[in-house]
Amino acid sequence: MGRPRTPLLDRERITTTALELLAAQGEFSVPQIARRLGVQTGSVYHHVDGRDGIVELLRERVAAGIDASALALRPWDRALETWARSYRAAFAAHPRAIPLLMTSPVRAPRVLEQYERAVTLLLDAGFPLPEVMPVLVALENVVLGSALDLAAPVAMWEITDESAAPHLARALDAVGDGRADAAFEFALDGFLAHARGRLEAAAQG
């Protein structure tokens, strides 16, 4: 028999399969990927550096949806705001990947390059070096928390007796269906306002 025109296994197929398993069950294993692709487990290891290597492929796949060109915008706060919105959308498309990716060290070169650009943006804007990573991590907290919120049920609070929580019931009615988006805008506005204040304080010495 001749060799198949389409390879049974490559890094793209491994990544896609891992992402499908993650979406379905919140986790994946190398043997599961091999079974789904109809190959031996050892064959998968010929293409990736074990499970950690697959995690980094997943990180690159998800991060590919982030518009890194936003970091070239000016001023710095417009750049961060635009990047944050793109970042949120990319991870909201794969919410079950968030716990996995946020608890594994970042090694993917293309992802590190985005962070290098973000750090350069903040340094060029005048942020003191010790404050740069706290600013970026705080922004990530806003973005990733909101991405998870987008995947949550629309009705997160089920009130069977409104008399027991009348103020909560009224507040939920008032916010309507856009709760997650409204919360993200509130948090992002607050983050940017605080970051501007810190930058002004640093400039005043």
PDB file of C-alpha atoms in Angstrom:
ATOM      1  CA  MET A   1       0.000   0.000   0.000  1.00  0.00           C
ATOM      2  CA  GLY A   2       1.187   3.516  -0.799  1.00  0.00           C
ATOM      3  CA  ARG A   3       1.518   6.244   1.758  1.00  0.00           C
ATOM      4  CA  PRO A   4      -1.740   8.160   2.443  1.00  0.00           C
ATOM      5  CA  ARG A   5      -2.024  11.494   0.662  1.00  0.00           C
ATOM      6  CA  THR A   6      -3.075  13.145   3.937  1.00  0.00           C
ATOM      7  CA  PRO A   7      -0.849  12.350   6.937  1.00  0.00           C
ATOM      8  CA  LEU A   8      -2.668  10.564   9.733  1.00  0.00           C
ATOM      9  CA  LEU A   9      -0.831  12.650  12.279  1.00  0.00           C
ATOM     10  CA  ASP A  10       0.656  16.127  12.472  1.00  0.00           C
ATOM     11  CA  ARG A  11       0.836  18.909  15.041  1.00  0.00           C
ATOM     12  CA  GLU A  12      -2.272  20.640  13.699  1.00  0.00           C
ATOM     13  CA  ARG A  13      -4.410  17.515  14.031  1.00  0.00           C
ATOM     14  CA  ILE A  14      -3.052  16.806  17.480  1.00  0.00           C
ATOM     15  CA  THR A  15      -3.883  20.350  18.580  1.00  0.00           C
ATOM     16  CA  THR A  16      -7.384  20.228  17.115  1.00  0.00           C
ATOM     17  CA  THR A  17      -8.108  16.891  18.772  1.00  0.00           C
ATOM     18  CA  ALA A  18      -6.809  18.061  22.149  1.00  0.00           C
ATOM     19  CA  LEU A  19      -8.985  21.179  21.882  1.00  0.00           C
ATOM     20  CA  GLU A  20     -12.045  19.049  21.053  1.00  0.00           C
ATOM     21  CA  LEU A  21     -11.411  16.812  24.075  1.00  0.00           C
ATOM     22  CA  LEU A  22     -10.883  19.834  26.278  1.00  0.00           C
ATOM     23  CA  ALA A  23     -14.161  21.391  25.120  1.00  0.00           C
ATOM     24  CA  ALA A  24     -16.032  18.137  25.712  1.00  0.00           C
ATOM     25  CA  GLN A  25     -14.605  17.083  29.068  1.00  0.00           C
ATOM     26  CA  GLY A  26     -12.368  19.841  30.409  1.00  0.00           C
ATOM     27  CA  GLU A  27      -9.240  17.716  30.113  1.00  0.00           C
ATOM     28  CA  PHE A  28      -7.271  15.551  27.704  1.00  0.00           C
ATOM     29  CA  SER A  29      -4.575  12.907  27.732  1.00  0.00           C
ATOM     30  CA  VAL A  30      -2.095  11.764  25.114  1.00  0.00           C
ATOM     31  CA  PRO A  31      -3.639   8.236  24.935  1.00  0.00           C
ATOM     32  CA  GLN A  32      -7.076   9.804  24.347  1.00  0.00           C
ATOM     33  CA  ILE A  33      -5.699  11.870  21.485  1.00  0.00           C
ATOM     34  CA  ALA A  34      -4.058   8.787  19.977  1.00  0.00           C
ATOM     35  CA  ARG A  35      -7.254   6.731  20.187  1.00  0.00           C
ATOM     36  CA  ARG A  36      -9.332   9.457  18.571  1.00  0.00           C
ATOM     37  CA  LEU A  37      -6.827   9.794  15.728  1.00  0.00           C
ATOM     38  CA  GLY A  38      -6.491   6.025  15.288  1.00  0.00           C
ATOM     39  CA  VAL A  39      -2.776   5.827  16.015  1.00  0.00           C
ATOM     40  CA  GLN A  40      -0.506   4.412  18.699  1.00  0.00           C
ATOM     41  CA  THR A  41       0.270   6.653  21.673  1.00  0.00           C
ATOM     42  CA  GLY A  42       3.967   6.511  20.842  1.00  0.00           C
ATOM     43  CA  SER A  43       3.247   8.007  17.422  1.00  0.00           C
ATOM     44  CA  VAL A  44       1.920  11.178  19.043  1.00  0.00           C
ATOM     45  CA  TYR A  45       5.197  11.615  20.925  1.00  0.00           C
ATOM     46  CA  HIS A  46       7.057  11.682  17.603  1.00  0.00           C
ATOM     47  CA  HIS A  47       5.359  15.017  16.864  1.00  0.00           C
ATOM     48  CA  VAL A  48       5.150  16.742  20.247  1.00  0.00           C
ATOM     49  CA  ASP A  49       7.150  17.039  23.427  1.00  0.00           C
ATOM     50  CA  GLY A  50       4.673  15.145  25.579  1.00  0.00           C
ATOM     51  CA  ARG A  51       1.600  16.588  27.243  1.00  0.00           C
ATOM     52  CA  ASP A  52       3.345  19.867  28.072  1.00  0.00           C
ATOM     53  CA  GLY A  53       4.135  20.315  24.399  1.00  0.00           C
ATOM     54  CA  ILE A  54       0.471  19.854  23.530  1.00  0.00           C
ATOM     55  CA  VAL A  55      -0.517  22.435  26.142  1.00  0.00           C
ATOM     56  CA  GLU A  56       1.750  24.947  24.422  1.00  0.00           C
ATOM     57  CA  LEU A  57       0.258  24.075  21.037  1.00  0.00           C
ATOM     58  CA  LEU A  58      -3.168  24.762  22.545  1.00  0.00           C
ATOM     59  CA  ARG A  59      -1.915  28.064  23.914  1.00  0.00           C
ATOM     60  CA  GLU A  60      -0.654  29.081  20.487  1.00  0.00           C
ATOM     61  CA  ARG A  61      -3.928  28.040  18.842  1.00  0.00           C
ATOM     62  CA  VAL A  62      -6.066  30.047  21.274  1.00  0.00           C
ATOM     63  CA  ALA A  63      -3.698  33.028  21.306  1.00  0.00           C
ATOM     64  CA  ALA A  64      -3.730  33.115  17.507  1.00  0.00           C
ATOM     65  CA  GLY A  65      -7.190  34.667  17.881  1.00  0.00           C
ATOM     66  CA  ILE A  66      -5.767  37.671  19.740  1.00  0.00           C
ATOM     67  CA  ASP A  67      -5.061  40.730  17.621  1.00  0.00           C
ATOM     68  CA  ALA A  68      -1.447  41.437  18.555  1.00  0.00           C
ATOM     69  CA  SER A  69      -1.374  44.415  16.181  1.00  0.00           C
ATOM     70  CA  ALA A  70      -3.465  46.259  18.781  1.00  0.00           C
ATOM     71  CA  LEU A  71      -0.280  46.655  20.821  1.00  0.00           C
ATOM     72  CA  ALA A  72       1.108  48.943  18.119  1.00  0.00           C
ATOM     73  CA  LEU A  73      -1.692  51.467  18.676  1.00  0.00           C
ATOM     74  CA  ARG A  74      -1.124  54.686  20.555  1.00  0.00           C
ATOM     75  CA  PRO A  75      -1.703  56.000  23.139  1.00  0.00           C
ATOM     76  CA  TRP A  76      -0.886  53.082  25.440  1.00  0.00           C
ATOM     77  CA  ASP A  77      -4.333  52.917  27.054  1.00  0.00           C
ATOM     78  CA  ARG A  78      -6.066  52.625  23.690  1.00  0.00           C
ATOM     79  CA  ALA A  79      -3.654  49.825  22.792  1.00  0.00           C
ATOM     80  CA  LEU A  80      -4.325  47.931  26.032  1.00  0.00           C
ATOM     81  CA  GLU A  81      -8.088  48.386  25.728  1.00  0.00           C
ATOM     82  CA  THR A  82      -8.166  47.073  22.153  1.00  0.00           C
ATOM     83  CA  TRP A  83      -5.843  44.178  23.021  1.00  0.00           C
ATOM     84  CA  ALA A  84      -7.991  43.299  26.052  1.00  0.00           C
ATOM     85  CA  ARG A  85     -11.167  43.083  23.978  1.00  0.00           C
ATOM     86  CA  SER A  86      -9.487  40.813  21.435  1.00  0.00           C
ATOM     87  CA  TYR A  87      -7.896  38.728  24.217  1.00  0.00           C
ATOM     88  CA  ARG A  88     -11.293  38.259  25.861  1.00  0.00           C
ATOM     89  CA  ALA A  89     -12.956  37.176  22.615  1.00  0.00           C
ATOM     90  CA  ALA A  90     -10.205  34.651  21.851  1.00  0.00           C
ATOM     91  CA  PHE A  91     -10.456  32.951  25.237  1.00  0.00           C
ATOM     92  CA  ALA A  92     -14.243  33.200  25.423  1.00  0.00           C
ATOM     93  CA  ALA A  93     -14.289  30.936  22.353  1.00  0.00           C
ATOM     94  CA  HIS A  94     -12.428  28.268  24.374  1.00  0.00           C
ATOM     95  CA  PRO A  95     -13.424  28.810  28.024  1.00  0.00           C
ATOM     96  CA  ARG A  96     -12.496  25.310  29.181  1.00  0.00           C
ATOM     97  CA  ALA A  97      -8.922  25.947  28.084  1.00  0.00           C
ATOM     98  CA  ILE A  98      -8.541  28.822  30.556  1.00  0.00           C
ATOM     99  CA  PRO A  99      -7.869  26.803  33.766  1.00  0.00           C
ATOM    100  CA  LEU A 100      -5.371  24.600  31.931  1.00  0.00           C
ATOM    101  CA  LEU A 101      -3.464  27.422  30.252  1.00  0.00           C
ATOM    102  CA  MET A 102      -3.456  29.712  33.268  1.00  0.00           C
ATOM    103  CA  THR A 103      -1.877  27.048  35.499  1.00  0.00           C
ATOM    104  CA  SER A 104       0.910  26.091  33.075  1.00  0.00           C
ATOM    105  CA  PRO A 105       4.090  28.118  32.416  1.00  0.00           C
ATOM    106  CA  VAL A 106       4.050  30.077  29.169  1.00  0.00           C
ATOM    107  CA  ARG A 107       6.715  28.780  26.767  1.00  0.00           C
ATOM    108  CA  ALA A 108       5.189  29.252  23.296  1.00  0.00           C
ATOM    109  CA  PRO A 109       7.429  31.700  21.381  1.00  0.00           C
ATOM    110  CA  ARG A 110       4.564  33.465  19.592  1.00  0.00           C
ATOM    111  CA  VAL A 111       2.781  34.050  22.881  1.00  0.00           C
ATOM    112  CA  LEU A 112       5.931  35.291  24.608  1.00  0.00           C
ATOM    113  CA  GLU A 113       6.382  37.701  21.703  1.00  0.00           C
ATOM    114  CA  GLN A 114       2.983  39.257  22.452  1.00  0.00           C
ATOM    115  CA  TYR A 115       3.968  39.766  26.075  1.00  0.00           C
ATOM    116  CA  GLU A 116       7.269  41.291  24.997  1.00  0.00           C
ATOM    117  CA  ARG A 117       5.322  43.818  22.916  1.00  0.00           C
ATOM    118  CA  ALA A 118       2.963  44.553  25.813  1.00  0.00           C
ATOM    119  CA  VAL A 119       5.869  45.103  28.225  1.00  0.00           C
ATOM    120  CA  THR A 120       7.583  47.382  25.703  1.00  0.00           C
ATOM    121  CA  LEU A 121       4.350  49.365  25.305  1.00  0.00           C
ATOM    122  CA  LEU A 122       4.105  50.003  29.039  1.00  0.00           C
ATOM    123  CA  LEU A 123       7.782  50.850  29.460  1.00  0.00           C
ATOM    124  CA  ASP A 124       7.616  53.292  26.560  1.00  0.00           C
ATOM    125  CA  ALA A 125       4.540  54.875  28.169  1.00  0.00           C
ATOM    126  CA  GLY A 126       6.571  55.551  31.308  1.00  0.00           C
ATOM    127  CA  PHE A 127       5.431  52.837  33.728  1.00  0.00           C
ATOM    128  CA  PRO A 128       8.122  51.973  36.289  1.00  0.00           C
ATOM    129  CA  LEU A 129       9.615  48.543  35.629  1.00  0.00           C
ATOM    130  CA  PRO A 130       8.337  47.005  38.923  1.00  0.00           C
ATOM    131  CA  GLU A 131       4.761  47.951  37.987  1.00  0.00           C
ATOM    132  CA  VAL A 132       4.734  46.553  34.453  1.00  0.00           C
ATOM    133  CA  MET A 133       3.933  42.916  35.252  1.00  0.00           C
ATOM    134  CA  PRO A 134       1.341  43.789  37.935  1.00  0.00           C
ATOM    135  CA  VAL A 135      -0.439  45.927  35.324  1.00  0.00           C
ATOM    136  CA  LEU A 136      -0.432  43.105  32.754  1.00  0.00           C
ATOM    137  CA  VAL A 137      -1.473  40.409  35.234  1.00  0.00           C
ATOM    138  CA  ALA A 138      -4.265  42.621  36.565  1.00  0.00           C
ATOM    139  CA  LEU A 139      -5.504  43.111  33.012  1.00  0.00           C
ATOM    140  CA  GLU A 140      -5.379  39.343  32.461  1.00  0.00           C
ATOM    141  CA  ASN A 141      -7.456  38.836  35.604  1.00  0.00           C
ATOM    142  CA  VAL A 142     -10.135  41.144  34.211  1.00  0.00           C
ATOM    143  CA  VAL A 143     -10.045  39.568  30.752  1.00  0.00           C
ATOM    144  CA  LEU A 144      -9.977  35.896  31.725  1.00  0.00           C
ATOM    145  CA  GLY A 145     -12.518  36.284  34.502  1.00  0.00           C
ATOM    146  CA  SER A 146     -14.849  37.922  32.007  1.00  0.00           C
ATOM    147  CA  ALA A 147     -14.171  35.243  29.385  1.00  0.00           C
ATOM    148  CA  LEU A 148     -15.268  32.616  31.900  1.00  0.00           C
ATOM    149  CA  ASP A 149     -18.293  34.730  32.802  1.00  0.00           C
ATOM    150  CA  LEU A 150     -19.368  34.725  29.152  1.00  0.00           C
ATOM    151  CA  ALA A 151     -19.496  30.916  29.297  1.00  0.00           C
ATOM    152  CA  ALA A 152     -21.602  30.899  32.460  1.00  0.00           C
ATOM    153  CA  PRO A 153     -25.362  30.299  32.384  1.00  0.00           C
ATOM    154  CA  VAL A 154     -27.403  33.410  31.668  1.00  0.00           C
ATOM    155  CA  ALA A 155     -29.307  32.788  34.902  1.00  0.00           C
ATOM    156  CA  MET A 156     -26.491  32.362  37.436  1.00  0.00           C
ATOM    157  CA  TRP A 157     -28.786  33.233  40.345  1.00  0.00           C
ATOM    158  CA  GLU A 158     -31.982  31.201  40.616  1.00  0.00           C
ATOM    159  CA  ILE A 159     -34.343  32.858  43.048  1.00  0.00           C
ATOM    160  CA  THR A 160     -37.290  30.646  43.930  1.00  0.00           C
ATOM    161  CA  ASP A 161     -38.677  33.049  46.504  1.00  0.00           C
ATOM    162  CA  GLU A 162     -38.213  36.722  45.616  1.00  0.00           C
ATOM    163  CA  SER A 163     -39.305  37.752  49.087  1.00  0.00           C
ATOM    164  CA  ALA A 164     -36.116  36.162  50.445  1.00  0.00           C
ATOM    165  CA  ALA A 165     -33.847  38.268  48.187  1.00  0.00           C
ATOM    166  CA  PRO A 166     -35.910  41.194  46.886  1.00  0.00           C
ATOM    167  CA  HIS A 167     -32.984  43.537  46.199  1.00  0.00           C
ATOM    168  CA  LEU A 168     -31.052  40.854  44.313  1.00  0.00           C
ATOM    169  CA  ALA A 169     -34.122  40.072  42.202  1.00  0.00           C
ATOM    170  CA  ARG A 170     -34.557  43.753  41.278  1.00  0.00           C
ATOM    171  CA  ALA A 171     -30.864  44.137  40.462  1.00  0.00           C
ATOM    172  CA  LEU A 172     -30.938  41.098  38.172  1.00  0.00           C
ATOM    173  CA  ASP A 173     -34.021  42.395  36.386  1.00  0.00           C
ATOM    174  CA  ALA A 174     -32.376  45.796  35.918  1.00  0.00           C
ATOM    175  CA  VAL A 175     -29.181  44.493  34.277  1.00  0.00           C
ATOM    176  CA  GLY A 176     -31.015  42.360  31.721  1.00  0.00           C
ATOM    177  CA  ASP A 177     -29.276  39.949  29.351  1.00  0.00           C
ATOM    178  CA  GLY A 178     -26.058  41.948  29.031  1.00  0.00           C
ATOM    179  CA  ARG A 179     -24.743  41.233  32.516  1.00  0.00           C
ATOM    180  CA  ALA A 180     -21.378  39.789  31.429  1.00  0.00           C
ATOM    181  CA  ASP A 181     -20.654  42.567  28.944  1.00  0.00           C
ATOM    182  CA  ALA A 182     -21.704  45.273  31.394  1.00  0.00           C
ATOM    183  CA  ALA A 183     -19.471  43.806  34.092  1.00  0.00           C
ATOM    184  CA  PHE A 184     -16.523  43.622  31.683  1.00  0.00           C
ATOM    185  CA  GLU A 185     -16.934  47.268  30.658  1.00  0.00           C
ATOM    186  CA  PHE A 186     -17.145  48.303  34.313  1.00  0.00           C
ATOM    187  CA  ALA A 187     -14.009  46.353  35.247  1.00  0.00           C
ATOM    188  CA  LEU A 188     -12.026  47.438  32.188  1.00  0.00           C
ATOM    189  CA  ASP A 189     -12.903  51.110  32.708  1.00  0.00           C
ATOM    190  CA  GLY A 190     -11.883  50.844  36.351  1.00  0.00           C
ATOM    191  CA  PHE A 191      -8.625  49.086  35.510  1.00  0.00           C
ATOM    192  CA  LEU A 192      -7.639  51.678  32.896  1.00  0.00           C
ATOM    193  CA  ALA A 193      -8.542  54.598  35.155  1.00  0.00           C
ATOM    194  CA  HIS A 194      -6.407  53.177  37.969  1.00  0.00           C
ATOM    195  CA  ALA A 195      -3.519  52.451  35.593  1.00  0.00           C
ATOM    196  CA  ARG A 196      -3.637  56.037  34.305  1.00  0.00           C
ATOM    197  CA  GLY A 197      -3.549  57.273  37.891  1.00  0.00           C
ATOM    198  CA  ARG A 198      -0.521  55.116  38.709  1.00  0.00           C
ATOM    199  CA  LEU A 199       1.271  56.383  35.609  1.00  0.00           C
ATOM    200  CA  GLU A 200       0.561  60.006  36.552  1.00  0.00           C
ATOM    201  CA  ALA A 201       1.824  59.389  40.072  1.00  0.00           C
ATOM    202  CA  ALA A 202       5.022  57.830  38.710  1.00  0.00           C
ATOM    203  CA  ALA A 203       5.569  60.813  36.408  1.00  0.00           C
ATOM    204  CA  GLN A 204       5.265  63.211  39.350  1.00  0.00           C
ATOM    205  CA  GLY A 205       7.941  61.274  41.161  1.00  0.00           C
TER     206      GLY A 205
END
